[in-house]
Amino acid sequence: MALTFSDVDRFEAARPRLEAIAYRMLGSVSEAEDAVQETYLRWQAADVGRIEVPEAWLTKVLTNHCLNQLTSARARRETYVGQWLPEPLLEGDPMLGPAETVEQRESVSYAVMVLLERLSPNERAVYVLREAFAYSHREIAEILDLSEAASQQIFHRAKKHVAQGRARVEIDEAAVRRIVEEFLAAATSGETQPLIELLTSDAVAVGDGGGKVPARASAFEGARAVAKFLRGLFKPAPAKRDLAGGSPDLYAATVNGGPAVVAVVDGRVFGIMCLERTQDGIVAVRSQVNPDKLERATQRWAAGDFGPPVVTEAL
């Protein structure tokens, strides 16, 4: 049936929430947009006048499409070149979704987005709907065709899997810049000891180049190994400038709610390095350099004002 203008408006009003759910479910902007578009096509083909609660119907269709996507994504990621990391989003991106509560901000942090990859599709769906969007277990049960008790059990299991036993800290904008400045001062010092002092003993470093930009296939583990890797990474060299298409400026930015180094070359985001920090220090350094996963960041960078760089012409 043909949609009325009112039907289209109702879908468009729901689009930001649907995109935010899909991004948290899939970890990819393009896949999230495709999932929302598929939901619109289903909405377009439905007898909308007979749908009693459109918002619930749309969430159910979207979530089940994402579940199917997650199942196929696991197979695709088995052949992915190197490490797979989620697509990072700059502060203010509407696809990050609600951020009123600590739980909502935590659920879209880069660290948690990485951990969500460990969950089964159903665990991920329940966790996202409950923790990030405050759906009741009764509503989640209806969306996923589960019992309410099953939803509660799945959520408890998902929370347990996501928890790392570390006390994360809330970081404001001023602290983000201070953390990044301190990190870059150590990383560009040419020495490993300043970096070791910032890292926890069990720190890890991992990068996602998608086979398009060189990135180590396995993670660096331990403070000393990570420090040596970072010291070499930030050492200027002509080959690195050629790879980046120029000498990048390094900025401090909030990405997925946490501190990050953003490398920009001629207005293009070349890489985003997310720093996971606890009260004990930096526990993880995760770098996204796959250009396919930086297109949205580049668009938003061009449209925003992120202040002066911390380091100019770094390489």
PDB file of C-alpha atoms in Angstrom, residues 2-298:
ATOM      1  CA  ALA A   2       1.129   3.544  -0.747  1.00  0.00           C
ATOM      2  CA  LEU A   3       2.363   5.476   2.261  1.00  0.00           C
ATOM      3  CA  THR A   4       0.783   8.774   3.180  1.00  0.00           C
ATOM      4  CA  PHE A   5       2.878  11.810   4.053  1.00  0.00           C
ATOM      5  CA  SER A   6       1.953  11.136   7.673  1.00  0.00           C
ATOM      6  CA  ASP A   7       3.262   7.566   7.413  1.00  0.00           C
ATOM      7  CA  VAL A   8       6.558   8.796   5.969  1.00  0.00           C
ATOM      8  CA  ASP A   9       6.841  11.476   8.661  1.00  0.00           C
ATOM      9  CA  ARG A  10       6.272   8.885  11.363  1.00  0.00           C
ATOM     10  CA  PHE A  11       9.086   6.743   9.997  1.00  0.00           C
ATOM     11  CA  GLU A  12      11.427   9.715   9.685  1.00  0.00           C
ATOM     12  CA  ALA A  13      10.703  10.647  13.293  1.00  0.00           C
ATOM     13  CA  ALA A  14      11.790   7.134  14.302  1.00  0.00           C
ATOM     14  CA  ARG A  15      14.855   7.067  12.036  1.00  0.00           C
ATOM     15  CA  PRO A  16      17.423   8.518  14.517  1.00  0.00           C
ATOM     16  CA  ARG A  17      16.479   5.935  17.160  1.00  0.00           C
ATOM     17  CA  LEU A  18      16.507   3.110  14.604  1.00  0.00           C
ATOM     18  CA  GLU A  19      19.927   4.166  13.300  1.00  0.00           C
ATOM     19  CA  ALA A  20      21.327   4.339  16.833  1.00  0.00           C
ATOM     20  CA  ILE A  21      20.006   0.847  17.646  1.00  0.00           C
ATOM     21  CA  ALA A  22      21.394  -0.561  14.394  1.00  0.00           C
ATOM     22  CA  TYR A  23      24.828   1.030  14.918  1.00  0.00           C
ATOM     23  CA  ARG A  24      25.134  -0.455  18.407  1.00  0.00           C
ATOM     24  CA  MET A  25      23.979  -3.803  17.090  1.00  0.00           C
ATOM     25  CA  LEU A  26      26.261  -3.924  14.036  1.00  0.00           C
ATOM     26  CA  GLY A  27      29.215  -1.634  14.801  1.00  0.00           C
ATOM     27  CA  SER A  28      29.138  -0.282  11.256  1.00  0.00           C
ATOM     28  CA  VAL A  29      27.567   2.908   9.936  1.00  0.00           C
ATOM     29  CA  SER A  30      26.968   1.601   6.412  1.00  0.00           C
ATOM     30  CA  GLU A  31      25.436  -1.633   7.703  1.00  0.00           C
ATOM     31  CA  ALA A  32      23.268   0.335  10.140  1.00  0.00           C
ATOM     32  CA  GLU A  33      22.035   2.595   7.338  1.00  0.00           C
ATOM     33  CA  ASP A  34      21.283  -0.447   5.171  1.00  0.00           C
ATOM     34  CA  ALA A  35      19.322  -2.032   8.043  1.00  0.00           C
ATOM     35  CA  VAL A  36      17.236   1.113   8.503  1.00  0.00           C
ATOM     36  CA  GLN A  37      16.595   1.311   4.754  1.00  0.00           C
ATOM     37  CA  GLU A  38      15.439  -2.313   4.742  1.00  0.00           C
ATOM     38  CA  THR A  39      13.115  -1.474   7.625  1.00  0.00           C
ATOM     39  CA  TYR A  40      11.685   1.412   5.619  1.00  0.00           C
ATOM     40  CA  LEU A  41      11.028  -0.895   2.679  1.00  0.00           C
ATOM     41  CA  ARG A  42       9.169  -3.261   5.005  1.00  0.00           C
ATOM     42  CA  TRP A  43       7.201  -0.289   6.369  1.00  0.00           C
ATOM     43  CA  GLN A  44       6.403   0.789   2.833  1.00  0.00           C
ATOM     44  CA  ALA A  45       5.076  -2.682   1.965  1.00  0.00           C
ATOM     45  CA  ALA A  46       3.024  -3.103   5.164  1.00  0.00           C
ATOM     46  CA  ASP A  47      -0.602  -2.284   5.809  1.00  0.00           C
ATOM     47  CA  VAL A  48       0.398   0.572   8.085  1.00  0.00           C
ATOM     48  CA  GLY A  49      -3.160   1.350   9.117  1.00  0.00           C
ATOM     49  CA  ARG A  50      -3.396  -2.011  10.872  1.00  0.00           C
ATOM     50  CA  ILE A  51      -0.191  -1.567  12.891  1.00  0.00           C
ATOM     51  CA  GLU A  52      -1.274  -0.598  16.408  1.00  0.00           C
ATOM     52  CA  VAL A  53       2.098   0.577  17.767  1.00  0.00           C
ATOM     53  CA  PRO A  54       4.294   1.661  14.827  1.00  0.00           C
ATOM     54  CA  GLU A  55       7.384   2.380  16.949  1.00  0.00           C
ATOM     55  CA  ALA A  56       7.328  -1.138  18.409  1.00  0.00           C
ATOM     56  CA  TRP A  57       6.715  -2.659  14.975  1.00  0.00           C
ATOM     57  CA  LEU A  58       9.629  -0.772  13.441  1.00  0.00           C
ATOM     58  CA  THR A  59      11.974  -1.737  16.300  1.00  0.00           C
ATOM     59  CA  LYS A  60      10.999  -5.390  15.932  1.00  0.00           C
ATOM     60  CA  VAL A  61      11.600  -5.407  12.166  1.00  0.00           C
ATOM     61  CA  LEU A  62      14.917  -3.567  12.517  1.00  0.00           C
ATOM     62  CA  THR A  63      16.190  -5.726  15.368  1.00  0.00           C
ATOM     63  CA  ASN A  64      15.404  -8.980  13.601  1.00  0.00           C
ATOM     64  CA  HIS A  65      17.090  -7.723  10.444  1.00  0.00           C
ATOM     65  CA  CYS A  66      20.163  -6.845  12.531  1.00  0.00           C
ATOM     66  CA  LEU A  67      20.132 -10.333  14.067  1.00  0.00           C
ATOM     67  CA  ASN A  68      20.283 -11.825  10.575  1.00  0.00           C
ATOM     68  CA  GLN A  69      23.070  -9.428   9.665  1.00  0.00           C
ATOM     69  CA  LEU A  70      25.077 -10.381  12.750  1.00  0.00           C
ATOM     70  CA  THR A  71      24.865 -14.055  11.852  1.00  0.00           C
ATOM     71  CA  SER A  72      26.224 -13.436   8.361  1.00  0.00           C
ATOM     72  CA  ALA A  73      28.736 -10.880   9.647  1.00  0.00           C
ATOM     73  CA  ARG A  74      30.420 -13.529  11.771  1.00  0.00           C
ATOM     74  CA  ALA A  75      31.126 -15.528   8.630  1.00  0.00           C
ATOM     75  CA  ARG A  76      32.421 -12.438   6.781  1.00  0.00           C
ATOM     76  CA  ARG A  77      34.714 -11.473   9.636  1.00  0.00           C
ATOM     77  CA  GLU A  78      36.373 -14.873   9.551  1.00  0.00           C
ATOM     78  CA  THR A  79      37.849 -13.826   6.201  1.00  0.00           C
ATOM     79  CA  TYR A  80      38.463 -10.186   7.209  1.00  0.00           C
ATOM     80  CA  VAL A  81      42.077  -9.135   6.771  1.00  0.00           C
ATOM     81  CA  GLY A  82      43.585  -8.576  10.215  1.00  0.00           C
ATOM     82  CA  GLN A  83      41.700  -7.418  13.298  1.00  0.00           C
ATOM     83  CA  TRP A  84      38.095  -6.187  12.985  1.00  0.00           C
ATOM     84  CA  LEU A  85      37.168  -3.122  15.054  1.00  0.00           C
ATOM     85  CA  PRO A  86      33.907  -1.156  15.130  1.00  0.00           C
ATOM     86  CA  GLU A  87      33.516   2.096  13.255  1.00  0.00           C
ATOM     87  CA  PRO A  88      34.354   5.004  15.610  1.00  0.00           C
ATOM     88  CA  LEU A  89      31.993   7.976  15.862  1.00  0.00           C
ATOM     89  CA  LEU A  90      32.911  11.529  16.836  1.00  0.00           C
ATOM     90  CA  GLU A  91      31.171  13.286  19.706  1.00  0.00           C
ATOM     91  CA  GLY A  92      27.803  14.705  18.691  1.00  0.00           C
ATOM     92  CA  ASP A  93      27.095  12.140  16.003  1.00  0.00           C
ATOM     93  CA  PRO A  94      23.362  11.357  16.250  1.00  0.00           C
ATOM     94  CA  MET A  95      24.037   7.701  15.527  1.00  0.00           C
ATOM     95  CA  LEU A  96      25.579   7.430  18.996  1.00  0.00           C
ATOM     96  CA  GLY A  97      22.047   7.595  20.356  1.00  0.00           C
ATOM     97  CA  PRO A  98      20.932   8.603  23.855  1.00  0.00           C
ATOM     98  CA  ALA A  99      23.582   9.638  26.374  1.00  0.00           C
ATOM     99  CA  GLU A 100      21.565  10.857  29.348  1.00  0.00           C
ATOM    100  CA  THR A 101      22.615   8.119  31.755  1.00  0.00           C
ATOM    101  CA  VAL A 102      25.918   6.513  32.693  1.00  0.00           C
ATOM    102  CA  GLU A 103      24.615   3.196  31.334  1.00  0.00           C
ATOM    103  CA  GLN A 104      23.760   4.707  27.967  1.00  0.00           C
ATOM    104  CA  ARG A 105      27.137   6.390  27.625  1.00  0.00           C
ATOM    105  CA  GLU A 106      28.945   3.250  28.709  1.00  0.00           C
ATOM    106  CA  SER A 107      27.046   1.037  26.285  1.00  0.00           C
ATOM    107  CA  VAL A 108      28.330   2.952  23.256  1.00  0.00           C
ATOM    108  CA  SER A 109      31.914   3.393  24.503  1.00  0.00           C
ATOM    109  CA  TYR A 110      34.483   1.987  22.119  1.00  0.00           C
ATOM    110  CA  ALA A 111      35.617  -0.529  24.713  1.00  0.00           C
ATOM    111  CA  VAL A 112      32.094  -1.915  25.130  1.00  0.00           C
ATOM    112  CA  MET A 113      31.460  -1.859  21.366  1.00  0.00           C
ATOM    113  CA  VAL A 114      34.493  -4.137  21.021  1.00  0.00           C
ATOM    114  CA  LEU A 115      33.277  -6.403  23.821  1.00  0.00           C
ATOM    115  CA  LEU A 116      29.835  -6.705  22.242  1.00  0.00           C
ATOM    116  CA  GLU A 117      31.486  -8.689  19.467  1.00  0.00           C
ATOM    117  CA  ARG A 118      31.895 -11.519  21.975  1.00  0.00           C
ATOM    118  CA  LEU A 119      28.163 -11.828  22.525  1.00  0.00           C
ATOM    119  CA  SER A 120      25.731 -14.005  20.645  1.00  0.00           C
ATOM    120  CA  PRO A 121      23.318 -12.062  18.403  1.00  0.00           C
ATOM    121  CA  ASN A 122      20.472 -12.483  20.923  1.00  0.00           C
ATOM    122  CA  GLU A 123      22.685 -11.385  23.827  1.00  0.00           C
ATOM    123  CA  ARG A 124      23.764  -8.310  21.891  1.00  0.00           C
ATOM    124  CA  ALA A 125      20.178  -7.399  20.996  1.00  0.00           C
ATOM    125  CA  VAL A 126      18.916  -7.748  24.571  1.00  0.00           C
ATOM    126  CA  TYR A 127      21.872  -5.818  25.981  1.00  0.00           C
ATOM    127  CA  VAL A 128      21.495  -2.940  23.508  1.00  0.00           C
ATOM    128  CA  LEU A 129      17.719  -2.629  23.866  1.00  0.00           C
ATOM    129  CA  ARG A 130      17.787  -2.827  27.659  1.00  0.00           C
ATOM    130  CA  GLU A 131      20.985  -0.978  28.583  1.00  0.00           C
ATOM    131  CA  ALA A 132      21.027   1.714  25.913  1.00  0.00           C
ATOM    132  CA  PHE A 133      17.355   2.286  25.172  1.00  0.00           C
ATOM    133  CA  ALA A 134      15.673   1.256  28.438  1.00  0.00           C
ATOM    134  CA  TYR A 135      13.217  -1.169  26.868  1.00  0.00           C
ATOM    135  CA  SER A 136      11.442  -3.267  29.466  1.00  0.00           C
ATOM    136  CA  HIS A 137      11.992  -7.017  29.453  1.00  0.00           C
ATOM    137  CA  ARG A 138       8.351  -7.410  28.460  1.00  0.00           C
ATOM    138  CA  GLU A 139       8.933  -5.219  25.386  1.00  0.00           C
ATOM    139  CA  ILE A 140      12.190  -7.011  24.539  1.00  0.00           C
ATOM    140  CA  ALA A 141      10.438 -10.375  24.850  1.00  0.00           C
ATOM    141  CA  GLU A 142       7.830  -9.252  22.323  1.00  0.00           C
ATOM    142  CA  ILE A 143      10.478  -7.903  19.924  1.00  0.00           C
ATOM    143  CA  LEU A 144      12.581 -11.068  20.022  1.00  0.00           C
ATOM    144  CA  ASP A 145       9.763 -13.602  20.511  1.00  0.00           C
ATOM    145  CA  LEU A 146      11.125 -14.683  23.886  1.00  0.00           C
ATOM    146  CA  SER A 147       9.628 -15.104  27.312  1.00  0.00           C
ATOM    147  CA  GLU A 148      10.171 -12.242  29.732  1.00  0.00           C
ATOM    148  CA  ALA A 149      12.168 -14.561  32.000  1.00  0.00           C
ATOM    149  CA  ALA A 150      14.405 -15.539  29.068  1.00  0.00           C
ATOM    150  CA  SER A 151      15.057 -11.878  28.308  1.00  0.00           C
ATOM    151  CA  GLN A 152      16.109 -11.273  31.901  1.00  0.00           C
ATOM    152  CA  GLN A 153      18.437 -14.285  31.873  1.00  0.00           C
ATOM    153  CA  ILE A 154      20.017 -13.276  28.563  1.00  0.00           C
ATOM    154  CA  PHE A 155      20.556  -9.724  29.817  1.00  0.00           C
ATOM    155  CA  HIS A 156      22.208 -10.957  33.006  1.00  0.00           C
ATOM    156  CA  ARG A 157      24.509 -13.197  30.964  1.00  0.00           C
ATOM    157  CA  ALA A 158      25.348 -10.412  28.512  1.00  0.00           C
ATOM    158  CA  LYS A 159      26.164  -7.970  31.317  1.00  0.00           C
ATOM    159  CA  LYS A 160      28.467 -10.553  32.847  1.00  0.00           C
ATOM    160  CA  HIS A 161      30.291 -11.086  29.546  1.00  0.00           C
ATOM    161  CA  VAL A 162      30.697  -7.360  28.921  1.00  0.00           C
ATOM    162  CA  ALA A 163      31.983  -6.594  32.421  1.00  0.00           C
ATOM    163  CA  GLN A 164      35.771  -6.595  32.659  1.00  0.00           C
ATOM    164  CA  GLY A 165      36.092  -6.014  36.370  1.00  0.00           C
ATOM    165  CA  ARG A 166      37.662  -2.611  35.765  1.00  0.00           C
ATOM    166  CA  ALA A 167      36.393   0.637  37.228  1.00  0.00           C
ATOM    167  CA  ARG A 168      36.016   2.902  34.205  1.00  0.00           C
ATOM    168  CA  VAL A 169      35.946   6.614  34.851  1.00  0.00           C
ATOM    169  CA  GLU A 170      33.677   9.325  33.490  1.00  0.00           C
ATOM    170  CA  ILE A 171      35.805  11.680  31.391  1.00  0.00           C
ATOM    171  CA  ASP A 172      34.782  15.238  30.564  1.00  0.00           C
ATOM    172  CA  GLU A 173      35.936  17.331  27.604  1.00  0.00           C
ATOM    173  CA  ALA A 174      38.789  19.001  29.485  1.00  0.00           C
ATOM    174  CA  ALA A 175      40.055  15.648  30.721  1.00  0.00           C
ATOM    175  CA  VAL A 176      39.954  14.225  27.188  1.00  0.00           C
ATOM    176  CA  ARG A 177      42.401  16.848  25.941  1.00  0.00           C
ATOM    177  CA  ARG A 178      44.651  16.433  28.978  1.00  0.00           C
ATOM    178  CA  ILE A 179      44.764  12.635  28.537  1.00  0.00           C
ATOM    179  CA  VAL A 180      45.532  12.909  24.820  1.00  0.00           C
ATOM    180  CA  GLU A 181      48.177  15.598  25.351  1.00  0.00           C
ATOM    181  CA  GLU A 182      49.877  13.476  27.992  1.00  0.00           C
ATOM    182  CA  PHE A 183      49.721  10.417  25.746  1.00  0.00           C
ATOM    183  CA  LEU A 184      51.088  12.213  22.685  1.00  0.00           C
ATOM    184  CA  ALA A 185      53.905  13.815  24.694  1.00  0.00           C
ATOM    185  CA  ALA A 186      54.999  10.337  25.740  1.00  0.00           C
ATOM    186  CA  ALA A 187      54.410   8.753  22.312  1.00  0.00           C
ATOM    187  CA  THR A 188      56.443  11.388  20.466  1.00  0.00           C
ATOM    188  CA  SER A 189      59.277  11.512  23.015  1.00  0.00           C
ATOM    189  CA  GLY A 190      61.213   8.785  21.230  1.00  0.00           C
ATOM    190  CA  GLU A 191      61.458   6.801  24.475  1.00  0.00           C
ATOM    191  CA  THR A 192      59.495   3.843  25.821  1.00  0.00           C
ATOM    192  CA  GLN A 193      59.597   4.636  29.549  1.00  0.00           C
ATOM    193  CA  PRO A 194      57.188   7.614  29.461  1.00  0.00           C
ATOM    194  CA  LEU A 195      54.692   5.408  27.659  1.00  0.00           C
ATOM    195  CA  ILE A 196      55.149   2.488  30.039  1.00  0.00           C
ATOM    196  CA  GLU A 197      54.324   4.823  32.912  1.00  0.00           C
ATOM    197  CA  LEU A 198      50.975   5.707  31.271  1.00  0.00           C
ATOM    198  CA  LEU A 199      50.009   2.113  30.471  1.00  0.00           C
ATOM    199  CA  THR A 200      48.709  -0.630  32.725  1.00  0.00           C
ATOM    200  CA  SER A 201      50.909  -3.727  32.946  1.00  0.00           C
ATOM    201  CA  ASP A 202      48.405  -5.728  30.875  1.00  0.00           C
ATOM    202  CA  ALA A 203      47.746  -3.040  28.255  1.00  0.00           C
ATOM    203  CA  VAL A 204      46.972  -4.076  24.673  1.00  0.00           C
ATOM    204  CA  ALA A 205      47.234  -2.333  21.308  1.00  0.00           C
ATOM    205  CA  VAL A 206      45.293  -3.413  18.232  1.00  0.00           C
ATOM    206  CA  GLY A 207      44.623  -1.873  14.826  1.00  0.00           C
ATOM    207  CA  ASP A 208      42.130  -2.347  11.993  1.00  0.00           C
ATOM    208  CA  GLY A 209      43.432  -1.609   8.510  1.00  0.00           C
ATOM    209  CA  GLY A 210      40.964  -3.792   6.643  1.00  0.00           C
ATOM    210  CA  GLY A 211      43.727  -4.941   4.323  1.00  0.00           C
ATOM    211  CA  LYS A 212      43.924  -1.414   2.891  1.00  0.00           C
ATOM    212  CA  VAL A 213      46.322   0.137   5.403  1.00  0.00           C
ATOM    213  CA  PRO A 214      49.066  -1.930   7.076  1.00  0.00           C
ATOM    214  CA  ALA A 215      48.059  -3.111  10.551  1.00  0.00           C
ATOM    215  CA  ARG A 216      49.383  -5.981  12.652  1.00  0.00           C
ATOM    216  CA  ALA A 217      47.187  -9.086  12.481  1.00  0.00           C
ATOM    217  CA  SER A 218      47.505  -9.778  16.206  1.00  0.00           C
ATOM    218  CA  ALA A 219      47.443  -7.508  19.229  1.00  0.00           C
ATOM    219  CA  PHE A 220      50.479  -6.234  21.120  1.00  0.00           C
ATOM    220  CA  GLU A 221      50.195  -7.284  24.755  1.00  0.00           C
ATOM    221  CA  GLY A 222      51.874  -5.923  27.862  1.00  0.00           C
ATOM    222  CA  ALA A 223      53.031  -2.405  28.663  1.00  0.00           C
ATOM    223  CA  ARG A 224      56.550  -2.795  27.307  1.00  0.00           C
ATOM    224  CA  ALA A 225      55.451  -4.357  24.006  1.00  0.00           C
ATOM    225  CA  VAL A 226      52.757  -1.724  23.495  1.00  0.00           C
ATOM    226  CA  ALA A 227      55.178   1.082  24.390  1.00  0.00           C
ATOM    227  CA  LYS A 228      57.769  -0.142  21.875  1.00  0.00           C
ATOM    228  CA  PHE A 229      55.098  -0.394  19.189  1.00  0.00           C
ATOM    229  CA  LEU A 230      53.825   3.131  19.866  1.00  0.00           C
ATOM    230  CA  ARG A 231      57.318   4.600  19.986  1.00  0.00           C
ATOM    231  CA  GLY A 232      57.960   3.180  16.496  1.00  0.00           C
ATOM    232  CA  LEU A 233      54.530   4.180  15.205  1.00  0.00           C
ATOM    233  CA  PHE A 234      55.047   7.841  16.104  1.00  0.00           C
ATOM    234  CA  LYS A 235      58.609   8.017  14.789  1.00  0.00           C
ATOM    235  CA  PRO A 236      58.599  10.254  11.662  1.00  0.00           C
ATOM    236  CA  ALA A 237      59.521   8.570   8.386  1.00  0.00           C
ATOM    237  CA  PRO A 238      59.001   9.387   4.680  1.00  0.00           C
ATOM    238  CA  ALA A 239      57.261   6.041   4.091  1.00  0.00           C
ATOM    239  CA  LYS A 240      54.665   6.872   6.723  1.00  0.00           C
ATOM    240  CA  ARG A 241      54.012  10.293   5.205  1.00  0.00           C
ATOM    241  CA  ASP A 242      53.573   8.662   1.802  1.00  0.00           C
ATOM    242  CA  LEU A 243      51.130   6.137   3.259  1.00  0.00           C
ATOM    243  CA  ALA A 244      49.085   8.853   4.963  1.00  0.00           C
ATOM    244  CA  GLY A 245      49.156  11.125   1.920  1.00  0.00           C
ATOM    245  CA  GLY A 246      50.992  13.799   3.873  1.00  0.00           C
ATOM    246  CA  SER A 247      52.117  14.635   7.382  1.00  0.00           C
ATOM    247  CA  PRO A 248      49.073  14.412   9.679  1.00  0.00           C
ATOM    248  CA  ASP A 249      48.055  16.825  12.381  1.00  0.00           C
ATOM    249  CA  LEU A 250      47.020  15.063  15.594  1.00  0.00           C
ATOM    250  CA  TYR A 251      43.960  16.255  17.503  1.00  0.00           C
ATOM    251  CA  ALA A 252      42.354  15.399  20.804  1.00  0.00           C
ATOM    252  CA  ALA A 253      38.703  14.413  20.421  1.00  0.00           C
ATOM    253  CA  THR A 254      35.944  12.560  22.184  1.00  0.00           C
ATOM    254  CA  VAL A 255      35.083   9.411  20.237  1.00  0.00           C
ATOM    255  CA  ASN A 256      32.328   7.059  21.404  1.00  0.00           C
ATOM    256  CA  GLY A 257      32.396   8.958  24.664  1.00  0.00           C
ATOM    257  CA  GLY A 258      36.107   8.463  25.362  1.00  0.00           C
ATOM    258  CA  PRO A 259      39.475  10.113  24.644  1.00  0.00           C
ATOM    259  CA  ALA A 260      40.961   9.617  21.195  1.00  0.00           C
ATOM    260  CA  VAL A 261      43.732  10.819  18.933  1.00  0.00           C
ATOM    261  CA  VAL A 262      42.423  11.848  15.504  1.00  0.00           C
ATOM    262  CA  ALA A 263      44.987  12.015  12.692  1.00  0.00           C
ATOM    263  CA  VAL A 264      43.937  14.441   9.943  1.00  0.00           C
ATOM    264  CA  VAL A 265      45.615  15.014   6.589  1.00  0.00           C
ATOM    265  CA  ASP A 266      44.276  17.885   4.445  1.00  0.00           C
ATOM    266  CA  GLY A 267      40.874  17.680   6.099  1.00  0.00           C
ATOM    267  CA  ARG A 268      40.648  13.910   5.767  1.00  0.00           C
ATOM    268  CA  VAL A 269      40.577  11.704   8.848  1.00  0.00           C
ATOM    269  CA  PHE A 270      43.361   9.197   8.246  1.00  0.00           C
ATOM    270  CA  GLY A 271      43.114   7.377  11.567  1.00  0.00           C
ATOM    271  CA  ILE A 272      41.424   7.380  14.962  1.00  0.00           C
ATOM    272  CA  MET A 273      43.206   5.953  17.992  1.00  0.00           C
ATOM    273  CA  CYS A 274      40.827   5.300  20.881  1.00  0.00           C
ATOM    274  CA  LEU A 275      42.360   5.254  24.353  1.00  0.00           C
ATOM    275  CA  GLU A 276      40.613   3.132  26.968  1.00  0.00           C
ATOM    276  CA  ARG A 277      41.538   4.574  30.333  1.00  0.00           C
ATOM    277  CA  THR A 278      40.808   3.338  33.817  1.00  0.00           C
ATOM    278  CA  GLN A 279      41.908   4.633  37.213  1.00  0.00           C
ATOM    279  CA  ASP A 280      45.063   2.546  36.791  1.00  0.00           C
ATOM    280  CA  GLY A 281      46.078   3.992  33.437  1.00  0.00           C
ATOM    281  CA  ILE A 282      45.587   3.310  29.735  1.00  0.00           C
ATOM    282  CA  VAL A 283      44.528  -0.307  29.343  1.00  0.00           C
ATOM    283  CA  ALA A 284      43.923  -0.411  25.585  1.00  0.00           C
ATOM    284  CA  VAL A 285      44.921   1.498  22.458  1.00  0.00           C
ATOM    285  CA  ARG A 286      42.646   0.674  19.515  1.00  0.00           C
ATOM    286  CA  SER A 287      43.403   2.229  16.136  1.00  0.00           C
ATOM    287  CA  GLN A 288      40.969   2.429  13.245  1.00  0.00           C
ATOM    288  CA  VAL A 289      42.753   3.144   9.958  1.00  0.00           C
ATOM    289  CA  ASN A 290      40.514   1.302   7.511  1.00  0.00           C
ATOM    290  CA  PRO A 291      39.446   4.162   5.198  1.00  0.00           C
ATOM    291  CA  ASP A 292      36.026   2.580   4.657  1.00  0.00           C
ATOM    292  CA  LYS A 293      35.307   3.030   8.372  1.00  0.00           C
ATOM    293  CA  LEU A 294      36.452   6.658   8.516  1.00  0.00           C
ATOM    294  CA  GLU A 295      34.233   8.219   5.848  1.00  0.00           C
ATOM    295  CA  ARG A 296      31.560   9.390   8.295  1.00  0.00           C
ATOM    296  CA  ALA A 297      34.198  10.730  10.674  1.00  0.00           C
ATOM    297  CA  THR A 298      35.728  12.734   7.810  1.00  0.00           C
TER     298      THR A 298
END
